[in-house]
Amino acid sequence: MARRSRAGPPPAPAVRPHNLFEAAAVYVAAGAENDDDRAAEAADWVSPEALSFGVTELASRAVIALARERGESPHTVARALLGLPGG
């Protein structure tokens, strides 16, 4: 006769919470792809303040990376991305 385990079913895997950088990356990418539902989902993962910080950090890193790639200053790249005249 087989013995039944009294421990019950195996525990469900722990759900890893989303961090602010993950939320920012998904939020910005969803915005670029016009995916309002995905952007709203990502915005719910963290506080509005944390999301704002993450988006700012992502923008800074992206401008720095593009500036290095283009051999231009971050100032020039940021203005170009926003369609602003050189300044």
Tab-separated table of C-alpha atoms in Angstrom:
chain	number	residue	atom	x	y	z
A	1	MET	CA	0.000	0.000	0.000
A	2	ALA	CA	1.421	3.385	-1.008
A	3	ARG	CA	1.937	5.941	1.719
A	4	ARG	CA	0.428	9.394	1.247
A	5	SER	CA	2.485	12.399	2.081
A	6	ARG	CA	0.967	14.579	4.753
A	7	ALA	CA	2.909	17.576	3.551
A	8	GLY	CA	0.281	18.428	0.949
A	9	PRO	CA	0.959	19.747	-2.511
A	10	PRO	CA	4.358	21.261	-3.239
A	11	PRO	CA	4.568	24.966	-2.489
A	12	ALA	CA	3.982	27.360	-5.357
A	13	PRO	CA	7.127	29.011	-6.645
A	14	ALA	CA	7.775	32.393	-5.074
A	15	VAL	CA	6.741	35.294	-7.244
A	16	ARG	CA	9.648	37.669	-7.711
A	17	PRO	CA	8.573	41.268	-7.323
A	18	HIS	CA	9.374	43.640	-10.147
A	19	ASN	CA	12.070	46.211	-9.471
A	20	LEU	CA	11.912	49.852	-10.528
A	21	PHE	CA	14.335	49.412	-13.432
A	22	GLU	CA	12.359	46.515	-14.857
A	23	ALA	CA	9.165	48.537	-14.505
A	24	ALA	CA	10.783	51.535	-16.221
A	25	ALA	CA	12.119	49.437	-19.092
A	26	VAL	CA	8.737	47.816	-19.752
A	27	TYR	CA	6.902	51.129	-19.331
A	28	VAL	CA	9.117	53.006	-21.796
A	29	ALA	CA	9.210	50.162	-24.337
A	30	ALA	CA	5.421	49.820	-24.152
A	31	GLY	CA	5.053	53.554	-24.722
A	32	ALA	CA	7.318	53.364	-27.757
A	33	GLU	CA	5.170	50.521	-29.111
A	34	ASN	CA	1.868	52.294	-28.280
A	35	ASP	CA	0.913	49.452	-25.930
A	36	ASP	CA	-1.142	51.326	-23.353
A	37	ASP	CA	-2.222	48.163	-21.522
A	38	ARG	CA	1.362	46.984	-21.002
A	39	ALA	CA	2.453	50.485	-19.910
A	40	ALA	CA	-0.373	50.603	-17.367
A	41	GLU	CA	0.579	47.154	-16.093
A	42	ALA	CA	4.212	48.193	-15.619
A	43	ALA	CA	3.128	51.408	-13.891
A	44	ASP	CA	1.313	49.284	-11.288
A	45	TRP	CA	4.473	47.336	-10.401
A	46	VAL	CA	6.107	50.166	-8.433
A	47	SER	CA	5.191	53.506	-6.903
A	48	PRO	CA	4.862	56.510	-9.214
A	49	GLU	CA	7.983	58.023	-7.646
A	50	ALA	CA	10.015	54.863	-8.254
A	51	LEU	CA	8.776	54.647	-11.842
A	52	SER	CA	9.731	58.286	-12.440
A	53	PHE	CA	13.206	57.662	-11.057
A	54	GLY	CA	13.594	54.541	-13.207
A	55	VAL	CA	12.457	56.313	-16.369
A	56	THR	CA	14.871	59.190	-15.679
A	57	GLU	CA	17.729	56.750	-15.121
A	58	LEU	CA	16.851	54.875	-18.323
A	59	ALA	CA	16.772	58.131	-20.301
A	60	SER	CA	20.148	59.181	-18.912
A	61	ARG	CA	21.739	55.847	-19.751
A	62	ALA	CA	20.235	55.839	-23.248
A	63	VAL	CA	21.466	59.363	-24.010
A	64	ILE	CA	24.947	58.532	-22.741
A	65	ALA	CA	25.087	55.347	-24.817
A	66	LEU	CA	23.903	57.125	-27.973
A	67	ALA	CA	26.324	60.000	-27.394
A	68	ARG	CA	29.243	57.565	-27.138
A	69	GLU	CA	28.061	55.672	-30.216
A	70	ARG	CA	27.693	58.865	-32.250
A	71	GLY	CA	30.755	60.643	-30.876
A	72	GLU	CA	28.594	63.575	-29.801
A	73	SER	CA	27.865	65.226	-26.482
A	74	PRO	CA	24.917	64.016	-24.402
A	75	HIS	CA	23.494	67.550	-24.696
A	76	THR	CA	23.529	67.375	-28.515
A	77	VAL	CA	22.001	63.894	-28.556
A	78	ALA	CA	19.237	64.772	-26.070
A	79	ARG	CA	18.238	67.837	-28.065
A	80	ALA	CA	18.292	65.872	-31.324
A	81	LEU	CA	16.096	63.117	-29.863
A	82	LEU	CA	13.538	65.714	-28.865
A	83	GLY	CA	13.695	67.481	-32.231
A	84	LEU	CA	15.108	70.662	-30.705
A	85	PRO	CA	17.526	72.914	-32.561
A	86	GLY	CA	21.178	72.679	-31.547
A	87	GLY	CA	21.993	74.857	-28.617
